mmCIF file of C-alpha atoms and ligand atoms in Angstrom:
data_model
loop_
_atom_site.group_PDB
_atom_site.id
_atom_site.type_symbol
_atom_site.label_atom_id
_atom_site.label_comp_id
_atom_site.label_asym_id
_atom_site.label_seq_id
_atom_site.Cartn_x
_atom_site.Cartn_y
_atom_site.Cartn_z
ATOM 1 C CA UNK A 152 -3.573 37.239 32.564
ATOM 2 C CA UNK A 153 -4.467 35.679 29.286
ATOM 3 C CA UNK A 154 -2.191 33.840 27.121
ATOM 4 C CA UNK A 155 -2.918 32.019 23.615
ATOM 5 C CA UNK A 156 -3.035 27.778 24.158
ATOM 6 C CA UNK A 157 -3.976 24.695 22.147
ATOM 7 C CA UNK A 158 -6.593 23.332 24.157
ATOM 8 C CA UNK A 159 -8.782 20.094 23.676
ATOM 9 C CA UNK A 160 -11.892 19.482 25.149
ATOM 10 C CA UNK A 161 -12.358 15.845 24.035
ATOM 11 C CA UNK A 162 -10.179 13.342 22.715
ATOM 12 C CA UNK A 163 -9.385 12.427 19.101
ATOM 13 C CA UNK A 164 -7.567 13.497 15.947
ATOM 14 C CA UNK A 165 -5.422 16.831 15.305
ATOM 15 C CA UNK A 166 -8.971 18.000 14.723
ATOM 16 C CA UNK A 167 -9.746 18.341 18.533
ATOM 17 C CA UNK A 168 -6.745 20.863 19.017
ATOM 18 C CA UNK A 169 -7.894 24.433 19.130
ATOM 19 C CA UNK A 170 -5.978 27.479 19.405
ATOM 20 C CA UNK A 171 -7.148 29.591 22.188
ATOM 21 C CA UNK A 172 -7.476 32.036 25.103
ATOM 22 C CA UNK A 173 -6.725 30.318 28.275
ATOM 23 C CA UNK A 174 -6.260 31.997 32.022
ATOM 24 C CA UNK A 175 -2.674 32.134 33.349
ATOM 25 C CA UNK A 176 -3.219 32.959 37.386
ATOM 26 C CA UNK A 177 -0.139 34.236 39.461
ATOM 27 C CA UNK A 178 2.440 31.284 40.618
ATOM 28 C CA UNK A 179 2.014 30.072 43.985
ATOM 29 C CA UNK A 180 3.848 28.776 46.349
ATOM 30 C CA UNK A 181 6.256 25.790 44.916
ATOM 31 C CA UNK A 182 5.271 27.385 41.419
ATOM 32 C CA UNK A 183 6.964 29.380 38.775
ATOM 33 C CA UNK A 184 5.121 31.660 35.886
ATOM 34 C CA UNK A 185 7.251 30.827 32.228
ATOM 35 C CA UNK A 186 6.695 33.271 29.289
ATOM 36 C CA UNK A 187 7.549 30.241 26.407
ATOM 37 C CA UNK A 188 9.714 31.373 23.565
ATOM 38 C CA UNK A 189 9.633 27.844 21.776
ATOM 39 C CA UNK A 190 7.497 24.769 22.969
ATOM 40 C CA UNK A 191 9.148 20.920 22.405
ATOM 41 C CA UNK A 192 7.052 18.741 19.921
ATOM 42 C CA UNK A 193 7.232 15.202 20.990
ATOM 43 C CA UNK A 194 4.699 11.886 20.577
ATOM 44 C CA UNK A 195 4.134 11.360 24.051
ATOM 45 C CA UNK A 196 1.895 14.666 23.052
ATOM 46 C CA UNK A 197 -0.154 12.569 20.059
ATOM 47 C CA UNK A 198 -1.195 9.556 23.122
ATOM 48 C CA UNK A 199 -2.608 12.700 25.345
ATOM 49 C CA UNK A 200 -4.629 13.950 22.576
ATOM 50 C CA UNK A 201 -5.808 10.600 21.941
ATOM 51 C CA UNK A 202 -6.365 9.184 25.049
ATOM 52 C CA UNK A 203 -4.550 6.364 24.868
ATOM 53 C CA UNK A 204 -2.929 8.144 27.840
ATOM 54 C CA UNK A 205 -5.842 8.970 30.008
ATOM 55 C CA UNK A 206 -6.129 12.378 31.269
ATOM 56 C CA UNK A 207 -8.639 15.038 32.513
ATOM 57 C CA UNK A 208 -10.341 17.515 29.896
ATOM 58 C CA UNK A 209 -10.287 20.160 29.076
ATOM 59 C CA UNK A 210 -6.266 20.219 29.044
ATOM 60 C CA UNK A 211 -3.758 22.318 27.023
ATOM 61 C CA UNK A 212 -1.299 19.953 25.674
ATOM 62 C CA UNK A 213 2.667 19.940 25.561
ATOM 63 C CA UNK A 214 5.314 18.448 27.904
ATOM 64 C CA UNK A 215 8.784 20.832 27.152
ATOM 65 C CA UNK A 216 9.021 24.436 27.048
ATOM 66 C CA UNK A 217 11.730 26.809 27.306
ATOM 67 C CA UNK A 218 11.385 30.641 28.013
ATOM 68 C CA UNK A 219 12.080 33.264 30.285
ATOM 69 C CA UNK A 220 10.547 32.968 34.067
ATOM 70 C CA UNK A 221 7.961 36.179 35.101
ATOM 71 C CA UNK A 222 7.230 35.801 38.691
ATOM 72 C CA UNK A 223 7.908 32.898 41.260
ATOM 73 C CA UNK A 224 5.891 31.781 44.064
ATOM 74 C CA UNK A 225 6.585 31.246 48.009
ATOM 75 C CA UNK A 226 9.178 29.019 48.719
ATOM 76 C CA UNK A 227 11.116 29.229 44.969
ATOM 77 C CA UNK A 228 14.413 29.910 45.214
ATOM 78 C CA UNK A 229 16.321 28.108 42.289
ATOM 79 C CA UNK A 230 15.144 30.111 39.556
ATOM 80 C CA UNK A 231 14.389 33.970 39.656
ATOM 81 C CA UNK A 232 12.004 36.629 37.396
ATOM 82 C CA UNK A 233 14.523 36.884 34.111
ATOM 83 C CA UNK A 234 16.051 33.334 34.477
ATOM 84 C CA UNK A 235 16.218 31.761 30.955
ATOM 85 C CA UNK A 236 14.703 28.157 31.863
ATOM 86 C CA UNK A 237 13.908 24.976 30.113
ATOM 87 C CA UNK A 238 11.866 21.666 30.857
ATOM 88 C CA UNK A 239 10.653 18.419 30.178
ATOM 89 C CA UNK A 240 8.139 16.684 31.736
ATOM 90 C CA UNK A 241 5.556 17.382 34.707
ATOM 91 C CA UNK A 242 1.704 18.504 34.110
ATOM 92 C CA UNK A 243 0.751 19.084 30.197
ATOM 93 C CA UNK A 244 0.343 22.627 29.589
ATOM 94 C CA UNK A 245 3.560 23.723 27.679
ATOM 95 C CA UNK A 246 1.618 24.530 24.306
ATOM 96 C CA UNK A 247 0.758 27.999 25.401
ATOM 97 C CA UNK A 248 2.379 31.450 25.093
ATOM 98 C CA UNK A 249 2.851 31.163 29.024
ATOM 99 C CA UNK A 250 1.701 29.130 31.786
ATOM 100 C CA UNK A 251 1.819 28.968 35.339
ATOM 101 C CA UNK A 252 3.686 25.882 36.573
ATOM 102 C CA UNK A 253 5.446 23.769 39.454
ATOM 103 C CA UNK A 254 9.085 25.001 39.638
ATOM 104 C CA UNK A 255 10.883 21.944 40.627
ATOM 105 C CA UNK A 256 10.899 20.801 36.912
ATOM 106 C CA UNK A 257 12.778 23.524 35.596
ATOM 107 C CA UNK A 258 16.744 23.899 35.038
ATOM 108 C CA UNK A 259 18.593 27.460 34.190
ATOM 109 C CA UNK A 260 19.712 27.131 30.548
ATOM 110 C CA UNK A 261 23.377 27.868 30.102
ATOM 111 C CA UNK A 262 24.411 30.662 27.680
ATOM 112 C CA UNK A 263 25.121 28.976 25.019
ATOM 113 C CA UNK A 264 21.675 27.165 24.012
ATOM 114 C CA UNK A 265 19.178 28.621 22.695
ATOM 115 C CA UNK A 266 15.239 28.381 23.174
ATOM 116 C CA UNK A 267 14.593 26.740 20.049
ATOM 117 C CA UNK A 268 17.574 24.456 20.661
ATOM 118 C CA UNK A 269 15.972 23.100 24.388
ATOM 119 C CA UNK A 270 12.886 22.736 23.501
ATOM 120 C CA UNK A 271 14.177 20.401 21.020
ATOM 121 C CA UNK A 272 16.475 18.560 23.188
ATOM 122 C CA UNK A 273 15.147 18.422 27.005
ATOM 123 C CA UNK A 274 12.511 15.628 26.802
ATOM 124 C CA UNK A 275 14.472 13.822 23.942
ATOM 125 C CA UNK A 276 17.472 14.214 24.873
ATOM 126 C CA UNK A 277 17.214 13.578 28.930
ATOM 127 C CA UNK A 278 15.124 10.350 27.559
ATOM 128 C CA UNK A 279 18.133 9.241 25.256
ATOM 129 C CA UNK A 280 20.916 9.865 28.444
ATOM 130 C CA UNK A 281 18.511 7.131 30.965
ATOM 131 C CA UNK A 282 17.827 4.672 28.218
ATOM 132 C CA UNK A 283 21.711 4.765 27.070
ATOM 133 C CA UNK A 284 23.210 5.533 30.626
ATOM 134 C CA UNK A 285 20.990 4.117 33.604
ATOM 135 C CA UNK A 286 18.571 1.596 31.928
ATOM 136 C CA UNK A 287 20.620 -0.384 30.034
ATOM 137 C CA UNK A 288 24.337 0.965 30.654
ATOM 138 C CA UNK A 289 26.102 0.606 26.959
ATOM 139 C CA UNK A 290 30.063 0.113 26.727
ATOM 140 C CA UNK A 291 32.227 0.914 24.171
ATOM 141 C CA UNK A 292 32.650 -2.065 21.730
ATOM 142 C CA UNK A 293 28.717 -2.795 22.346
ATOM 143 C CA UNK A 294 26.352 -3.844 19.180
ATOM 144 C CA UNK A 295 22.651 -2.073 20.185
ATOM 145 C CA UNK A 296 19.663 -1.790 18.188
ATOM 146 C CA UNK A 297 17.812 1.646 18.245
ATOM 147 C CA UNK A 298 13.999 1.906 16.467
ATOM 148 C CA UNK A 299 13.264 5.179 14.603
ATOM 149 C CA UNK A 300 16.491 6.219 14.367
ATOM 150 C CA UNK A 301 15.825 9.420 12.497
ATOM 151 C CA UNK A 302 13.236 10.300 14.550
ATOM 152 C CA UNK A 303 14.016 13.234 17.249
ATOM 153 C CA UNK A 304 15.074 10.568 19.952
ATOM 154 C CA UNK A 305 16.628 8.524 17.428
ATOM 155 C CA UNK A 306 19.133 11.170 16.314
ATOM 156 C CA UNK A 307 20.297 12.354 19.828
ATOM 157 C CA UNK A 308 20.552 8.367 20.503
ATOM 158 C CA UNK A 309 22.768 7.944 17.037
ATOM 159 C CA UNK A 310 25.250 10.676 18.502
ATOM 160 C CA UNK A 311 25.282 9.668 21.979
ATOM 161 C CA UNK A 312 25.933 6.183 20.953
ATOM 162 C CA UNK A 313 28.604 7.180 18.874
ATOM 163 C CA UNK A 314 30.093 8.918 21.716
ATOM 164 C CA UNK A 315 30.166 6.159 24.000
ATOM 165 C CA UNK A 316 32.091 3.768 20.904
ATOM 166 C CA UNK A 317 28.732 1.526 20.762
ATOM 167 C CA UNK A 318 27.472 0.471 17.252
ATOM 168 C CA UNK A 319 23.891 1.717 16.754
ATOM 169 C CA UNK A 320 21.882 -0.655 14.228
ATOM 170 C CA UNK A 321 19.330 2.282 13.275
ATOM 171 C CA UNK A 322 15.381 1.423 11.597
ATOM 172 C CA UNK A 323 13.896 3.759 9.515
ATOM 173 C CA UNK A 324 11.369 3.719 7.232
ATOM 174 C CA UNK A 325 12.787 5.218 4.076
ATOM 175 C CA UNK A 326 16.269 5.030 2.415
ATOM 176 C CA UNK A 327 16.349 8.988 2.822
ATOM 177 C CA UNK A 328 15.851 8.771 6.433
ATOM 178 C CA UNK A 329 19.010 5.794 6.773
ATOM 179 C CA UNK A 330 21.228 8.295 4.928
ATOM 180 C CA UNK A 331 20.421 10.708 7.955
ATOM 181 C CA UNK A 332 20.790 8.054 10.847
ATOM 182 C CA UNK A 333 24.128 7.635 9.610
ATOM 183 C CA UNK A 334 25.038 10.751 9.180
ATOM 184 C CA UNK A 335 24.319 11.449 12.341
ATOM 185 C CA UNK A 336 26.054 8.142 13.910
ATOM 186 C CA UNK A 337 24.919 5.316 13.097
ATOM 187 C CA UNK A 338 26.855 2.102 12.570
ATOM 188 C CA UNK A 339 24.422 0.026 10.016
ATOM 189 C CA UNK A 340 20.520 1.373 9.156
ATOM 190 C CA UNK A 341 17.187 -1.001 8.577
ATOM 191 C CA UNK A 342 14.890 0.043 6.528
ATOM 192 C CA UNK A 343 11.783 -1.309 8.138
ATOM 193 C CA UNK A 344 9.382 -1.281 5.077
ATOM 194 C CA UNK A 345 11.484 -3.342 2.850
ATOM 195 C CA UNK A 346 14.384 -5.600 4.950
ATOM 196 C CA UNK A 347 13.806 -8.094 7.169
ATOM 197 C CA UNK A 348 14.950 -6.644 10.721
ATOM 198 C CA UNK A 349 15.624 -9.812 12.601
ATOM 199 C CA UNK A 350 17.870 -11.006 9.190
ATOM 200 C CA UNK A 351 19.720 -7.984 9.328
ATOM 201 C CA UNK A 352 20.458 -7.907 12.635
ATOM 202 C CA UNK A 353 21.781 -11.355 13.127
ATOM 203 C CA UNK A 354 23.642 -10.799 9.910
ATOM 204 C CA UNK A 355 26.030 -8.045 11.479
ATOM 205 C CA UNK A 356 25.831 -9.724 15.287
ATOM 206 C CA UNK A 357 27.151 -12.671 13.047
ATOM 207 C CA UNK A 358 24.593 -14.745 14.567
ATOM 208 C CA UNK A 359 24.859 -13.199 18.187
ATOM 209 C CA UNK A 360 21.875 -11.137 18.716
ATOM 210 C CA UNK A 361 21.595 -7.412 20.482
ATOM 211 C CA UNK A 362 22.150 -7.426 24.332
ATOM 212 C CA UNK A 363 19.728 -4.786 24.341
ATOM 213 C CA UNK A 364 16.825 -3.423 22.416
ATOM 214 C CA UNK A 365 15.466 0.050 22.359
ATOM 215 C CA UNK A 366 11.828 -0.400 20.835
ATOM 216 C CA UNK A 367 9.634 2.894 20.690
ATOM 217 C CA UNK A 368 7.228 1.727 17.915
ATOM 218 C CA UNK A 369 5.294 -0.683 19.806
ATOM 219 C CA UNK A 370 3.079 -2.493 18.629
ATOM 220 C CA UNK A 371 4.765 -2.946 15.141
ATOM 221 C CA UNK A 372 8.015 -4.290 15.865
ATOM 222 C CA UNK A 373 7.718 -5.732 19.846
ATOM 223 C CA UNK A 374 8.376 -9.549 18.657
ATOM 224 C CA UNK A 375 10.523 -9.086 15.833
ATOM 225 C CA UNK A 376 12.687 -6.968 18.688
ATOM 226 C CA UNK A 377 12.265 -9.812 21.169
ATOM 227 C CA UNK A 378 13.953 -11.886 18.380
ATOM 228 C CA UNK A 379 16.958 -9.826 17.452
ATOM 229 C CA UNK A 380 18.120 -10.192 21.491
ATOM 230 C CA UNK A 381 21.101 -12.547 23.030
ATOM 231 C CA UNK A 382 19.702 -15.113 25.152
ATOM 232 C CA UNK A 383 19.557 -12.708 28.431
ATOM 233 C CA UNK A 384 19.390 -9.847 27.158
ATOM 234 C CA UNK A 385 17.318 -6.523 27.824
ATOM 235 C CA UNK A 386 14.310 -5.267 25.746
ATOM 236 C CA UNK A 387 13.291 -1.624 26.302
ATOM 237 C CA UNK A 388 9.693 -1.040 25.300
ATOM 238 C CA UNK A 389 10.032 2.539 25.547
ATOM 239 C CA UNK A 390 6.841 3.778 23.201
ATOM 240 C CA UNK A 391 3.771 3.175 21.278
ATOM 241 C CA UNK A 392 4.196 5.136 18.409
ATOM 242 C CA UNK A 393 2.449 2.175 15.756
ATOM 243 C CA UNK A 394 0.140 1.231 18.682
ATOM 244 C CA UNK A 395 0.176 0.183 22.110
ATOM 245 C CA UNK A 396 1.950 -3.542 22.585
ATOM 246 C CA UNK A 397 -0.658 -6.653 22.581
ATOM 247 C CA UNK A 398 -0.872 -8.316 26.107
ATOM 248 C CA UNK A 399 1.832 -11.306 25.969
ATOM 249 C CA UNK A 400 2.530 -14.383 27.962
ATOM 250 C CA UNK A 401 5.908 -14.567 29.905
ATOM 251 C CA UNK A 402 6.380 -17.487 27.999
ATOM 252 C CA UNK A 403 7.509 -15.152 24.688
ATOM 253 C CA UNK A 404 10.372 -14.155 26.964
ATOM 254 C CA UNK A 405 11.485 -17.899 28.174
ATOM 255 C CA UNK A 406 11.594 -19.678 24.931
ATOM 256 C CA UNK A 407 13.905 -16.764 23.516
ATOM 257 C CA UNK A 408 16.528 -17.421 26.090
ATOM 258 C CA UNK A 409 15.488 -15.603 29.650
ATOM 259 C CA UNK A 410 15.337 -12.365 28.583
ATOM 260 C CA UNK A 411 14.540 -9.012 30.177
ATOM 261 C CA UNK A 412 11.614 -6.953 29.545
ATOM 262 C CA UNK A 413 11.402 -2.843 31.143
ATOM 263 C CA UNK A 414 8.702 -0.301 30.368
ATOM 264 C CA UNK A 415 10.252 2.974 31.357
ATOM 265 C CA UNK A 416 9.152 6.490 31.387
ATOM 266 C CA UNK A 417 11.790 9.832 32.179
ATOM 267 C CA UNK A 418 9.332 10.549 35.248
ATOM 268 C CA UNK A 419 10.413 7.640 36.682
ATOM 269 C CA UNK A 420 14.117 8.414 35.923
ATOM 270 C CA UNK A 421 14.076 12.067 37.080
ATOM 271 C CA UNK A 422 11.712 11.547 40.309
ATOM 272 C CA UNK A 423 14.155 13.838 42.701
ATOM 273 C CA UNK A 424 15.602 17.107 41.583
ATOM 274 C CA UNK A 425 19.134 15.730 42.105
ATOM 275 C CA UNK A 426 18.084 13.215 39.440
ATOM 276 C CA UNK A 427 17.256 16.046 36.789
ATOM 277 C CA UNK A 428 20.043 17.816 37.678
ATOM 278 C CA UNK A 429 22.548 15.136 36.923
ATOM 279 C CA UNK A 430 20.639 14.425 33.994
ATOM 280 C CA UNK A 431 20.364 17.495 32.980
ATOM 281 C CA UNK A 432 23.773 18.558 33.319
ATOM 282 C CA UNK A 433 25.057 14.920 31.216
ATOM 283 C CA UNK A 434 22.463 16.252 28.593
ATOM 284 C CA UNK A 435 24.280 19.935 28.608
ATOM 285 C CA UNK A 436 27.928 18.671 28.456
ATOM 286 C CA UNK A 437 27.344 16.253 25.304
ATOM 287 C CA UNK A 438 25.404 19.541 23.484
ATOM 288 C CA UNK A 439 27.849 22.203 24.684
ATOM 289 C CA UNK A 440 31.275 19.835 23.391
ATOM 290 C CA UNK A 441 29.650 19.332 19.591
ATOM 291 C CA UNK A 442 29.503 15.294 20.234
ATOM 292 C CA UNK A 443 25.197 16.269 20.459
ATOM 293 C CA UNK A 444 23.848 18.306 17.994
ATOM 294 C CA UNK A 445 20.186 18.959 17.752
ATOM 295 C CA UNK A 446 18.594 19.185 14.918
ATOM 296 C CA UNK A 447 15.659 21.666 15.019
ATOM 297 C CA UNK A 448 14.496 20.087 11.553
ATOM 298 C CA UNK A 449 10.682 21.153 11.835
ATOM 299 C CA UNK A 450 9.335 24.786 13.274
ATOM 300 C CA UNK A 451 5.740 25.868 12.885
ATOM 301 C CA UNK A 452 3.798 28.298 15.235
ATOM 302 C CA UNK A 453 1.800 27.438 18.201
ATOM 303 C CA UNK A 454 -0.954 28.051 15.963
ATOM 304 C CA UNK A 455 -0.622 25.659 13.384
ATOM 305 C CA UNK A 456 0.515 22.621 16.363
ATOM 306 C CA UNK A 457 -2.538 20.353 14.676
ATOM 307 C CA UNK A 458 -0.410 20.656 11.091
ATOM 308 C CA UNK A 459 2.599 19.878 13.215
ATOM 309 C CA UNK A 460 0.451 16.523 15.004
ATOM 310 C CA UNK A 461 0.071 15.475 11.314
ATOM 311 C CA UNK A 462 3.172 15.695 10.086
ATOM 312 C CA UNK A 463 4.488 13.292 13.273
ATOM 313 C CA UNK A 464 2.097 10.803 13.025
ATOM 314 C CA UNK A 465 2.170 10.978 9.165
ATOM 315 C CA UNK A 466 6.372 10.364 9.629
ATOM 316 C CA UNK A 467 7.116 13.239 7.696
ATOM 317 C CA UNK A 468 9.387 15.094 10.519
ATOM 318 C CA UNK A 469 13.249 13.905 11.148
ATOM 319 C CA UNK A 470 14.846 15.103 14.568
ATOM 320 C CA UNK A 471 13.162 17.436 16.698
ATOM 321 C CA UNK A 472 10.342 20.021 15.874
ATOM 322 C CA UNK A 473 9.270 22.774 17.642
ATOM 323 C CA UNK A 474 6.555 25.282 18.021
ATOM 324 C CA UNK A 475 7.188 28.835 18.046
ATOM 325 C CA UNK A 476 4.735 30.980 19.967
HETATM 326 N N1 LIG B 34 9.312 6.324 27.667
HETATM 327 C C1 LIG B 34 9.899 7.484 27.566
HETATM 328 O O1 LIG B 34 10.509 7.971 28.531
HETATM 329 C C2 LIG B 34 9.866 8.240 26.267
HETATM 330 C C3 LIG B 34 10.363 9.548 26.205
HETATM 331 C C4 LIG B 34 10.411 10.184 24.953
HETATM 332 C C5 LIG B 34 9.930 9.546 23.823
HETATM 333 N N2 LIG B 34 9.407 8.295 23.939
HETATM 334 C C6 LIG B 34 8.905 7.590 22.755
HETATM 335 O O2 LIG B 34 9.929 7.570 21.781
HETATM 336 C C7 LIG B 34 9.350 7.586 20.490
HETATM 337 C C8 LIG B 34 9.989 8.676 19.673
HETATM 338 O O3 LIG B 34 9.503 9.938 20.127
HETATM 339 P P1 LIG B 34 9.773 11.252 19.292
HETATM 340 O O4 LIG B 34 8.983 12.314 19.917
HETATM 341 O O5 LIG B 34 11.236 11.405 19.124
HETATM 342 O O6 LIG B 34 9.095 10.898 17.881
HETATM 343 P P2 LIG B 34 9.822 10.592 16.483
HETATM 344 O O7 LIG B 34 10.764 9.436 16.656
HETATM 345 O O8 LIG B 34 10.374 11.850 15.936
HETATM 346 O O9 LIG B 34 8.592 10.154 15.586
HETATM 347 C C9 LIG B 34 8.126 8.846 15.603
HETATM 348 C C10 LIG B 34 8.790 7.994 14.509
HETATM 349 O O10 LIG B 34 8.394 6.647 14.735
HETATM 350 C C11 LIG B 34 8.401 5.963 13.522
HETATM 351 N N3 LIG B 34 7.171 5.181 13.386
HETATM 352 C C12 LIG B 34 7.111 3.837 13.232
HETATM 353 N N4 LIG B 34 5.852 3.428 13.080
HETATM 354 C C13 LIG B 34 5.076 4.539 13.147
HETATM 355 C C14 LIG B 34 3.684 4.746 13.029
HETATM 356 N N5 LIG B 34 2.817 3.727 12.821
HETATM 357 N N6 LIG B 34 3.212 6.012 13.133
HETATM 358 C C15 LIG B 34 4.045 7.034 13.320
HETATM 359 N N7 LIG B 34 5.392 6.885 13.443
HETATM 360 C C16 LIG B 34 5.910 5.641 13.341
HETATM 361 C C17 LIG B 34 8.521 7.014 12.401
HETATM 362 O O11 LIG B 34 9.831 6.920 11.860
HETATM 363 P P3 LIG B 34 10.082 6.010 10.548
HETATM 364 O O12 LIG B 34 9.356 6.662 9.404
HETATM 365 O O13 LIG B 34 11.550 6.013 10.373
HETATM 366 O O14 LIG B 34 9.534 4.663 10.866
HETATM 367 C C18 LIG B 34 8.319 8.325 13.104
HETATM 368 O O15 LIG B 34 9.022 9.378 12.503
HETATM 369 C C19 LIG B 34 7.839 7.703 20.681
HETATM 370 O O16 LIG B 34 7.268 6.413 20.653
HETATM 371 C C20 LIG B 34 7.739 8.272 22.077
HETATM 372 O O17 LIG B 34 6.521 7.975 22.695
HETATM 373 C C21 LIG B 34 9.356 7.648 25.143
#
C-alpha cells in the first residue's frame, strides 16, 4: 500500500522535507498498521531533520500520531483493527497518512479525546507528567522555574503545575506570549528578551533560588539557569531548542552550591509498557477533569509540515500544533 509522507533524504533546513509516496507493507509480528487522522508537531522533529540528532536517511519524520489501527501483526493483542490509538515516541515515521509500526507504543484513546487533541498532547504532555512527577517530584507550596512557557510543553507544564499548588516562574519571549503563560497557570512570567532572568527570579525566591530548573532552550539560557538554583538543587536540561549546551566543567556545578545536573529523554521514562501506561493514564485523568487543557493553537496539513518547521523554529506557534493528513 502507498500512503503520502514527508520524507528527507539529507539533512538540513525545512527545505529538505518533501511530501511524498512512501510504501506501507503489512504489520508483522509485534507490529501494528495506524491510518493517522492528525500527526503531533514537536521540536524533537526540527534536531532529526537537522541532524543534530543523528539518524539514518532516507527517513520520514514525526514522533506522535493518533488514528485508527488497520491490521495487527502476530503476537498483538492490546489493540485490535478499529481501535482509536495514540502515541508518542518510538521510530520516526508518524508524518505520513499511515505507517506500519511496533505496537507496544500505542495506548487506546478514551472516548472523550479527540485525534487532533492527542496528537497534541501525548509527547508533550507524557514529557510534562516525568519532568513534574518522577524527575524532579514538585510539592504544593514549591517555587519552580519552567523555560518556554508558552510553548506546547510549557502550557501543559503551566496547568499541571497549577494543579499540583507549585508556583511556575514562566520565560517567554514576548509580552503577548506572558499574558498566555498566565492564563494558562502561571504564577510570575520572564520575558527573556528584555528582563534579566536570574534578577527576576531571586527577586520573587526573595533571595532563595529555584530547587529545580526545567531548561529546554539549551544553549541560550544553561548558566543563567544554573544561577537561578538553591545551593543543591536540580537542573533539568531537557532540550536544545537555541542550540545544543557547550561542554562544561563540573566545576560550574560546585562553585554554585553542589548542585544537580539530569539530561532526560521520555524514552528513558516510558522504557516498559507498564511505564506508559501509568503515564499515560496520569496524562488522561488531568485532560479528562478540565485541570489540562490542550491547546491545538496551530493546524496545517501534512503537506505544508516544512511551513509548519518554520513557524517553530521562527517562535511563531504557542501550545501544540498539529498536522492534519
Ligand atoms: N527531553 C524530552 O523528553 C523532551 C520531550 C519533549 C520536548 N522536549 C523539548 O522541550 C522543548 C519544547 O518542545 P515543544 O515541542 O513544546 O516546542 P515549543 O516549546 O512549542 O517551541 C520552542 C519554544 O522555545 C523557545 N525558544 C527559545 N529560544 C529559541 C530559539 N533559538 N529557537 C526557537 N525557539 C526558541 C520559543 O519560545 P519563546 O519565543 O517564548 O522563547 C519557542 O516557541 C524543546 O526543546 C524540545 O526539544 C524534550
Amino acid at each position: 500500500m502507498q500512503a503520502k509522507a514527508i520524507r528527507i533524504t539529507a539533512n538540513g533546513g525545512p527545505e529538505v522535507m518533501e511530501f511524498t509516496d512512501v510504501e506501507v507493507r503489512a504489520p508483522g509480528p509485534g507490529e501494528a498498521l495506524v491510518r493517522h487522522h492528525a500527526i503531533g508537531l514537536n521540536f524533537i522533529d526540527v534536531y532529526f531533520r537537522t541532524g543534530l540528532y543523528p539518524q539514518p536517511l532516507p527517513a520520514v519524520l514525526g514522533q506522535e500520531g493518533a488514528g485508527v489501527v488497520e491490521a495487527v501483526g502476530e503476537g498483538v493483542s492490546h489493540v485490535r483493527p478499529g481501535d482509536r490509538v495514540a502515541y508518542a515516541g518510538g521510530p520516526n515515521g508518524a508524518y505520513s497518512e499511515a505507517r506500519t509500526m511496533p505496537a507496544h507504543v500505542l495506548v487506546k484513546l478514551p472516548d472523550a479525546i479527540g485525534f487532533e487533541t492527542a496528537a497534541a498532547m501525548m509527547l508533550q504532555g507524557l514529557t510534562v507528567q516525568y519532568l513534574l512527577r518522577s524527575t524532579y517530584p514538585v510539592k504544593a507550596g514549591q517555587t519552580i522555574l519552567f523555560h518556554a512557557a508558552a510553548g506546547g510543553v510549557g502550557l501543559i507544564a503551566c496547568q499541571w503545575a497549577r494543579a499540583l499548588g507549585v508556583e511556575l516562574i514562566g520565560t517567554v519571549g514576548s509580552d503577548e506570549k506572558g499574558e498566555l503563560a498566565r492564563a494558562h497557570g502561571a504564577a510570575h512570567v520572564i520575558n527573556y528578551n528584555t528582563e534579566d532572568i536570574v534578577a527576576r527570579v531571586r527577586e520573587i525566591t526573595k533571595g532563595a533560588g529555584v530547587p529545580v530548573v526545567y531548561d529546554s532552550v539549551g544553549k541560550d539560557t544553561f548558566f543563567r539557569s544554573l544561577d537561578c538554583l538553591q545551593p543543591r538543587g536540580l537542573m533539568v536540561s531537557f532540550g536544545n531548542s537555541s542550540g545544543a549546551v557547550e561542554p562544561f566543567t563540573t566545576q560550574e556545578l560546585a562553585r554554585r552550591g553542589s548542585l544537580y545536573l539530569t539530561r532526560p529523554t521520555l524514552g528513558a521514562y516510558m522504557s516498559t509498557r507498564a511505564e506508559l501506561e501509568a503515564m499515560a493514564a496520569e496524562l488522561f485523568e488531568m485532560v479528562a477533569s478540565g485541570k489540562v487543557k490542550i491547546g491545538v493553537n496551530q493546524t496545517f496539513p501534512l503537506s505544508q509540515a516544512a511551513e509548519a518547521h518554520r513557524a517553530l523554529e521562527a517562535r511563531r506557534t504557542t501550545g501544540s500544533t498539529v498536522l492534519l493528513p
